[in-house]
Amino acid sequence: MKPIATLVAIPVRMLTALALTGLALTGLLLVGPSATPAYASPVRAAPLQSPFQLDPDGTAGPLRLDLTQLTPRVVTTGGPRVLTLAGTLTNTGEQPIGDLVIRVQRGDPLGTEGAVRDALDGAASTDAVTPQFTGLPGELAPRGQMPIRLTVPLRGAPGTSLALGSTGVHELLVNVNGVPRDGQRARLAAVRMLLPVLSLPPSPDGAGSVPPPPAGPAIPFSLLFPITDTPRLVATVPGEPTLLTDDDLAASMAPGGRLGSLVSALTTNAPPGSSVREATCLAIDPDLVKTASLMRAGYEVERPGGGGPVPGSGAEVAGQWLDSLAAVAKGGCVIALPYADADLVALTRGGLGELATTTIQEGRQVLSDILHTTVVPGVTWPVGGVADDPALDRIGEADGRSLVLSADGVDQGRVQRHSGVVPIAGGNLPQFAVLTDPLLTRAATGPSSFTGPDPGRGGAVVSTTPAGVVGPLSTQDLIGALTFRTEEAPDGAAAPGPLVLAPPHQWAVEGAGADALLATVDQLLQAHRIVPRALDGVLAAGPPAGTAPLAPAYPLRAGGSEIPGSAVDIVGETARDIEDLSSAAVPRSGVGVSPDDAFDPLRLGLARPVSAAWRGRPAAATAAATAGAGRVAELRASVRVLEPPSPYSLGTSDAPILITVANGLPVTVEVHVEILPSAGLRVAPIPPQQVPPLGRRQVRVSAEVTRSGQFIVQAAVRTPGGELLGPPSRLRVRSTAYGTITVWLTASAGGLLVVLAVRRVLRRVRGEPGRTPGRGRPAPETDGP
């Protein structure tokens, strides 16, 4: 029999559990409705630690939260009094998740640059104010999605609002908790962002609005606005149709597409003559503009998986986009990126310094010719805002007296600055740099993002857009960091120069995000926190007299993301193949195009596999370089000996062979034709042959047959340097003529027969009796009887 205490303990524990459950239910019933409910009544939950070790963007958990709306982007007295969030919650795991709740919490105002960097890295505290959770309806099945919309008062009690009480830049955290089946409650998704507060709206409890702090001197400001995309143009020669790797640009350039929306954002928010346009300098990839210019005249697209090209669909869209870009560019600051946004340091390190110089020089000319606008002369903005000494020398050879460099790209010593105009120490030519703010670049970069065909994956379309930063929210951190910078006093340690916001060249931003950024710049201009400083004027003025020069610094992180050496090596081999091919071109031949017109597009096309678009994607860069090498190999193979459909029939030993050399290039070429040594055939040397563009030439080859029958010989075409243009062609030869030895033997036998016949005739003439077997023998002797 069990002890009495044990029997009593069981119901006591049961009663205790029931009592606690009742209290919990009572607490849920007593909690009043939220001032701004979403889809369900709010429930309170204690701060929870996630067993999934969420990344700052919330991508490590089984849920994915994509926010597409945030209102307001900047808090002001006259703006909304509530914060509104909207987006989509997706279950990326294999288990259903229930008991979902969501809330927005915040940290204290960020007071230092280090705190802002921590916030961008997701390491800052966001638990200064933690409002109650709001429940979400139902269970989220695997691969299922749920729309999210949440509103939270900006001011009020800490449990029901963000309780904003001061201006500054705060970090927000959108926190989603849930319970996976057979699991425990945990944080399953999170998205963080910066929220700048210029001034505070009135509080619901009757407290008045909070005005902005007294404004200090306005900070000179410049914005670099990159317009780039992944290179898609396939190198061709004149006469061939324009060919693209895919037709994604047609959708991107259309209204509502990424590139179309970027130009639209500039048209709306930075029209010519506005303060925002005065502060903005467009940084455009010439290869993108060249591609659009070719597209508007009609183009073809490579068929996925092969099978020949198909017509493109974006000719009209490309023309309209190009016209809109030209209209925005006129009358304002425009700088040309290196052609195809080439990685100048990678090219220089790979022994292709001349190509690096060409991408700078040709890029400026292409952009000026197509957009019909003035491009700021003599300025180069290398990828990442960094360059080493050899690259700076190559930039100098391209009339690169001025550069746009990150403040991290110079050796500052003890004095740290994030703006200024400074001379660059060393180098073959005097150079100076306008420094850009690394903090703003970091905020603009965000998590890596790419959507498009990846040659490293067989051309498949891949997407790596991170959670939480889609659409308009892609620039929210940048808006916050820029607002933080405008709260500071001007950098007195730096030489006079503007605060320069320089996003990465391959900026993963869409039109809505650009709209929000440009609107914030206008808002800061209206608040007299910043004043526009035209970057082209700063570049024209140069550094102030007496400014100490700074040496360039190339960070290790920049070297780690360079285009891989294997891809650059392939580009180098392709460059040598192009130069060898061009050596066969005949200048001023009077027909076809000039050698420069034929081969300069191929030379510029070498920049595409080393574009900054491939940085961090070595397999894709190598695949792009390999594709470019294959294209040049096809062009070289177009100059070849044609194989006849039937064998050559030679009736005599010295009959000539007529072979046909074809030229698939639009330029006259002078080549060496050779028939490789073969048993049974000897060929006299063949002089160099000129073949007309896109034509053929028949070549008469003197040959000597040394045996009869049918055999194979190989014919090849070589450049003046002796390199094969294409694989040798196989020629079948059928000979019915006697070879040399056979003719000698036959002649010898014939001569011997003649000698014998003459000898017999002479003997008869002399009367010599013939010797007939059985005649002229004496009769045998016999015995008498």
JSON list of C-alpha atoms in Angstrom, two decimals, residues 184-311:
[
{"chain": "A", "resi": 184, "resn": "GLN", "atom": "CA", "xyz": [8.92, 24.38, -28.14]},
{"chain": "A", "resi": 185, "resn": "ARG", "atom": "CA", "xyz": [8.10, 28.03, -28.53]},
{"chain": "A", "resi": 186, "resn": "ALA", "atom": "CA", "xyz": [11.03, 29.95, -30.01]},
{"chain": "A", "resi": 187, "resn": "ARG", "atom": "CA", "xyz": [11.90, 32.93, -32.16]},
{"chain": "A", "resi": 188, "resn": "LEU", "atom": "CA", "xyz": [11.56, 31.57, -35.67]},
{"chain": "A", "resi": 189, "resn": "ALA", "atom": "CA", "xyz": [12.02, 34.66, -37.81]},
{"chain": "A", "resi": 190, "resn": "ALA", "atom": "CA", "xyz": [13.39, 38.17, -37.33]},
{"chain": "A", "resi": 191, "resn": "VAL", "atom": "CA", "xyz": [14.07, 41.21, -39.45]},
{"chain": "A", "resi": 192, "resn": "ARG", "atom": "CA", "xyz": [16.03, 44.22, -38.23]},
{"chain": "A", "resi": 193, "resn": "MET", "atom": "CA", "xyz": [16.26, 47.74, -39.67]},
{"chain": "A", "resi": 194, "resn": "LEU", "atom": "CA", "xyz": [17.11, 51.31, -38.70]},
{"chain": "A", "resi": 195, "resn": "LEU", "atom": "CA", "xyz": [14.40, 53.88, -38.01]},
{"chain": "A", "resi": 196, "resn": "PRO", "atom": "CA", "xyz": [15.52, 57.54, -38.06]},
{"chain": "A", "resi": 197, "resn": "VAL", "atom": "CA", "xyz": [13.55, 60.02, -35.94]},
{"chain": "A", "resi": 198, "resn": "LEU", "atom": "CA", "xyz": [13.98, 63.67, -36.96]},
{"chain": "A", "resi": 199, "resn": "SER", "atom": "CA", "xyz": [11.17, 64.94, -34.71]},
{"chain": "A", "resi": 200, "resn": "LEU", "atom": "CA", "xyz": [8.34, 63.36, -32.75]},
{"chain": "A", "resi": 201, "resn": "PRO", "atom": "CA", "xyz": [4.60, 63.51, -33.37]},
{"chain": "A", "resi": 202, "resn": "PRO", "atom": "CA", "xyz": [2.22, 64.20, -30.47]},
{"chain": "A", "resi": 203, "resn": "SER", "atom": "CA", "xyz": [1.68, 61.41, -27.97]},
{"chain": "A", "resi": 204, "resn": "PRO", "atom": "CA", "xyz": [-1.76, 59.86, -27.33]},
{"chain": "A", "resi": 205, "resn": "ASP", "atom": "CA", "xyz": [-1.44, 60.70, -23.61]},
{"chain": "A", "resi": 206, "resn": "GLY", "atom": "CA", "xyz": [-1.56, 64.41, -24.41]},
{"chain": "A", "resi": 207, "resn": "ALA", "atom": "CA", "xyz": [2.16, 65.10, -24.56]},
{"chain": "A", "resi": 208, "resn": "GLY", "atom": "CA", "xyz": [3.02, 67.49, -27.32]},
{"chain": "A", "resi": 209, "resn": "SER", "atom": "CA", "xyz": [5.27, 66.92, -30.27]},
{"chain": "A", "resi": 210, "resn": "VAL", "atom": "CA", "xyz": [9.04, 67.01, -29.87]},
{"chain": "A", "resi": 211, "resn": "PRO", "atom": "CA", "xyz": [10.78, 69.34, -32.33]},
{"chain": "A", "resi": 212, "resn": "PRO", "atom": "CA", "xyz": [14.10, 68.43, -33.92]},
{"chain": "A", "resi": 213, "resn": "PRO", "atom": "CA", "xyz": [17.24, 69.48, -32.08]},
{"chain": "A", "resi": 214, "resn": "PRO", "atom": "CA", "xyz": [18.85, 72.77, -33.12]},
{"chain": "A", "resi": 215, "resn": "ALA", "atom": "CA", "xyz": [20.40, 72.36, -36.53]},
{"chain": "A", "resi": 216, "resn": "GLY", "atom": "CA", "xyz": [24.13, 72.88, -36.88]},
{"chain": "A", "resi": 217, "resn": "PRO", "atom": "CA", "xyz": [25.87, 73.96, -40.04]},
{"chain": "A", "resi": 218, "resn": "ALA", "atom": "CA", "xyz": [24.58, 72.10, -43.08]},
{"chain": "A", "resi": 219, "resn": "ILE", "atom": "CA", "xyz": [26.92, 69.36, -44.32]},
{"chain": "A", "resi": 220, "resn": "PRO", "atom": "CA", "xyz": [27.95, 69.46, -48.00]},
{"chain": "A", "resi": 221, "resn": "PHE", "atom": "CA", "xyz": [26.58, 66.30, -49.56]},
{"chain": "A", "resi": 222, "resn": "SER", "atom": "CA", "xyz": [26.95, 64.31, -52.80]},
{"chain": "A", "resi": 223, "resn": "LEU", "atom": "CA", "xyz": [25.21, 61.11, -53.86]},
{"chain": "A", "resi": 224, "resn": "LEU", "atom": "CA", "xyz": [26.66, 58.67, -56.38]},
{"chain": "A", "resi": 225, "resn": "PHE", "atom": "CA", "xyz": [23.81, 56.80, -58.10]},
{"chain": "A", "resi": 226, "resn": "PRO", "atom": "CA", "xyz": [25.02, 53.60, -59.87]},
{"chain": "A", "resi": 227, "resn": "ILE", "atom": "CA", "xyz": [23.09, 52.32, -62.89]},
{"chain": "A", "resi": 228, "resn": "THR", "atom": "CA", "xyz": [24.50, 48.90, -63.72]},
{"chain": "A", "resi": 229, "resn": "ASP", "atom": "CA", "xyz": [23.45, 45.33, -64.42]},
{"chain": "A", "resi": 230, "resn": "THR", "atom": "CA", "xyz": [24.97, 41.93, -65.10]},
{"chain": "A", "resi": 231, "resn": "PRO", "atom": "CA", "xyz": [26.65, 41.91, -68.56]},
{"chain": "A", "resi": 232, "resn": "ARG", "atom": "CA", "xyz": [24.50, 40.05, -71.06]},
{"chain": "A", "resi": 233, "resn": "LEU", "atom": "CA", "xyz": [25.85, 41.11, -74.45]},
{"chain": "A", "resi": 234, "resn": "VAL", "atom": "CA", "xyz": [27.65, 38.40, -76.43]},
{"chain": "A", "resi": 235, "resn": "ALA", "atom": "CA", "xyz": [30.65, 39.64, -78.42]},
{"chain": "A", "resi": 236, "resn": "THR", "atom": "CA", "xyz": [29.92, 39.69, -82.15]},
{"chain": "A", "resi": 237, "resn": "VAL", "atom": "CA", "xyz": [31.48, 41.16, -85.28]},
{"chain": "A", "resi": 238, "resn": "PRO", "atom": "CA", "xyz": [29.86, 43.58, -87.74]},
{"chain": "A", "resi": 239, "resn": "GLY", "atom": "CA", "xyz": [27.21, 41.88, -89.85]},
{"chain": "A", "resi": 240, "resn": "GLU", "atom": "CA", "xyz": [26.10, 39.50, -87.13]},
{"chain": "A", "resi": 241, "resn": "PRO", "atom": "CA", "xyz": [22.82, 40.13, -85.26]},
{"chain": "A", "resi": 242, "resn": "THR", "atom": "CA", "xyz": [23.04, 41.49, -81.73]},
{"chain": "A", "resi": 243, "resn": "LEU", "atom": "CA", "xyz": [23.02, 38.52, -79.36]},
{"chain": "A", "resi": 244, "resn": "LEU", "atom": "CA", "xyz": [22.23, 38.46, -75.62]},
{"chain": "A", "resi": 245, "resn": "THR", "atom": "CA", "xyz": [22.60, 35.61, -73.16]},
{"chain": "A", "resi": 246, "resn": "ASP", "atom": "CA", "xyz": [18.96, 36.04, -72.02]},
{"chain": "A", "resi": 247, "resn": "ASP", "atom": "CA", "xyz": [16.04, 38.44, -72.31]},
{"chain": "A", "resi": 248, "resn": "ASP", "atom": "CA", "xyz": [15.92, 39.62, -68.70]},
{"chain": "A", "resi": 249, "resn": "LEU", "atom": "CA", "xyz": [16.86, 43.18, -69.64]},
{"chain": "A", "resi": 250, "resn": "ALA", "atom": "CA", "xyz": [13.58, 43.51, -71.52]},
{"chain": "A", "resi": 251, "resn": "ALA", "atom": "CA", "xyz": [11.68, 43.02, -68.25]},
{"chain": "A", "resi": 252, "resn": "SER", "atom": "CA", "xyz": [14.14, 45.07, -66.19]},
{"chain": "A", "resi": 253, "resn": "MET", "atom": "CA", "xyz": [14.01, 48.10, -68.50]},
{"chain": "A", "resi": 254, "resn": "ALA", "atom": "CA", "xyz": [10.23, 48.07, -68.75]},
{"chain": "A", "resi": 255, "resn": "PRO", "atom": "CA", "xyz": [8.13, 50.33, -66.49]},
{"chain": "A", "resi": 256, "resn": "GLY", "atom": "CA", "xyz": [8.02, 48.62, -63.13]},
{"chain": "A", "resi": 257, "resn": "GLY", "atom": "CA", "xyz": [11.23, 46.67, -63.77]},
{"chain": "A", "resi": 258, "resn": "ARG", "atom": "CA", "xyz": [14.36, 47.34, -61.76]},
{"chain": "A", "resi": 259, "resn": "LEU", "atom": "CA", "xyz": [16.22, 49.47, -64.31]},
{"chain": "A", "resi": 260, "resn": "GLY", "atom": "CA", "xyz": [13.05, 51.14, -65.50]},
{"chain": "A", "resi": 261, "resn": "SER", "atom": "CA", "xyz": [12.07, 52.01, -61.92]},
{"chain": "A", "resi": 262, "resn": "LEU", "atom": "CA", "xyz": [15.53, 53.42, -61.13]},
{"chain": "A", "resi": 263, "resn": "VAL", "atom": "CA", "xyz": [15.31, 55.88, -64.02]},
{"chain": "A", "resi": 264, "resn": "SER", "atom": "CA", "xyz": [11.70, 56.67, -63.09]},
{"chain": "A", "resi": 265, "resn": "ALA", "atom": "CA", "xyz": [12.77, 57.38, -59.49]},
{"chain": "A", "resi": 266, "resn": "LEU", "atom": "CA", "xyz": [15.36, 59.86, -60.74]},
{"chain": "A", "resi": 267, "resn": "THR", "atom": "CA", "xyz": [12.83, 61.49, -63.07]},
{"chain": "A", "resi": 268, "resn": "THR", "atom": "CA", "xyz": [10.32, 61.94, -60.24]},
{"chain": "A", "resi": 269, "resn": "ASN", "atom": "CA", "xyz": [12.57, 62.77, -57.30]},
{"chain": "A", "resi": 270, "resn": "ALA", "atom": "CA", "xyz": [15.63, 64.37, -58.94]},
{"chain": "A", "resi": 271, "resn": "PRO", "atom": "CA", "xyz": [14.43, 66.32, -61.98]},
{"chain": "A", "resi": 272, "resn": "PRO", "atom": "CA", "xyz": [16.88, 68.66, -63.71]},
{"chain": "A", "resi": 273, "resn": "GLY", "atom": "CA", "xyz": [17.34, 71.87, -61.74]},
{"chain": "A", "resi": 274, "resn": "SER", "atom": "CA", "xyz": [16.28, 70.39, -58.39]},
{"chain": "A", "resi": 275, "resn": "SER", "atom": "CA", "xyz": [18.46, 70.38, -55.29]},
{"chain": "A", "resi": 276, "resn": "VAL", "atom": "CA", "xyz": [18.42, 66.58, -55.24]},
{"chain": "A", "resi": 277, "resn": "ARG", "atom": "CA", "xyz": [19.69, 66.41, -58.83]},
{"chain": "A", "resi": 278, "resn": "GLU", "atom": "CA", "xyz": [22.39, 68.95, -57.99]},
{"chain": "A", "resi": 279, "resn": "ALA", "atom": "CA", "xyz": [23.60, 66.65, -55.24]},
{"chain": "A", "resi": 280, "resn": "THR", "atom": "CA", "xyz": [23.37, 63.51, -57.41]},
{"chain": "A", "resi": 281, "resn": "CYS", "atom": "CA", "xyz": [25.97, 62.19, -59.83]},
{"chain": "A", "resi": 282, "resn": "LEU", "atom": "CA", "xyz": [24.97, 59.28, -62.07]},
{"chain": "A", "resi": 283, "resn": "ALA", "atom": "CA", "xyz": [27.59, 56.51, -62.33]},
{"chain": "A", "resi": 284, "resn": "ILE", "atom": "CA", "xyz": [26.67, 54.49, -65.42]},
{"chain": "A", "resi": 285, "resn": "ASP", "atom": "CA", "xyz": [28.09, 51.31, -66.91]},
{"chain": "A", "resi": 286, "resn": "PRO", "atom": "CA", "xyz": [28.83, 52.05, -70.60]},
{"chain": "A", "resi": 287, "resn": "ASP", "atom": "CA", "xyz": [28.33, 48.41, -71.55]},
{"chain": "A", "resi": 288, "resn": "LEU", "atom": "CA", "xyz": [24.73, 48.55, -70.28]},
{"chain": "A", "resi": 289, "resn": "VAL", "atom": "CA", "xyz": [24.05, 51.67, -72.35]},
{"chain": "A", "resi": 290, "resn": "LYS", "atom": "CA", "xyz": [25.71, 50.06, -75.39]},
{"chain": "A", "resi": 291, "resn": "THR", "atom": "CA", "xyz": [23.56, 46.96, -74.95]},
{"chain": "A", "resi": 292, "resn": "ALA", "atom": "CA", "xyz": [20.37, 49.02, -74.79]},
{"chain": "A", "resi": 293, "resn": "SER", "atom": "CA", "xyz": [21.42, 50.94, -77.91]},
{"chain": "A", "resi": 294, "resn": "LEU", "atom": "CA", "xyz": [21.92, 47.69, -79.83]},
{"chain": "A", "resi": 295, "resn": "MET", "atom": "CA", "xyz": [18.70, 46.18, -78.49]},
{"chain": "A", "resi": 296, "resn": "ARG", "atom": "CA", "xyz": [16.54, 48.98, -79.84]},
{"chain": "A", "resi": 297, "resn": "ALA", "atom": "CA", "xyz": [17.57, 48.03, -83.39]},
{"chain": "A", "resi": 298, "resn": "GLY", "atom": "CA", "xyz": [16.53, 44.40, -82.89]},
{"chain": "A", "resi": 299, "resn": "TYR", "atom": "CA", "xyz": [18.36, 41.53, -81.28]},
{"chain": "A", "resi": 300, "resn": "GLU", "atom": "CA", "xyz": [18.38, 37.80, -80.61]},
{"chain": "A", "resi": 301, "resn": "VAL", "atom": "CA", "xyz": [18.62, 35.79, -77.41]},
{"chain": "A", "resi": 302, "resn": "GLU", "atom": "CA", "xyz": [20.41, 32.52, -76.80]},
{"chain": "A", "resi": 303, "resn": "ARG", "atom": "CA", "xyz": [17.93, 29.70, -76.36]},
{"chain": "A", "resi": 304, "resn": "PRO", "atom": "CA", "xyz": [18.17, 28.03, -72.94]},
{"chain": "A", "resi": 305, "resn": "GLY", "atom": "CA", "xyz": [19.79, 24.66, -73.37]},
{"chain": "A", "resi": 306, "resn": "GLY", "atom": "CA", "xyz": [21.04, 25.46, -76.88]},
{"chain": "A", "resi": 307, "resn": "GLY", "atom": "CA", "xyz": [19.31, 24.99, -80.18]},
{"chain": "A", "resi": 308, "resn": "GLY", "atom": "CA", "xyz": [19.95, 28.36, -81.78]},
{"chain": "A", "resi": 309, "resn": "PRO", "atom": "CA", "xyz": [18.97, 31.94, -80.88]},
{"chain": "A", "resi": 310, "resn": "VAL", "atom": "CA", "xyz": [15.42, 33.30, -80.80]},
{"chain": "A", "resi": 311, "resn": "PRO", "atom": "CA", "xyz": [14.22, 36.88, -81.41]}
]
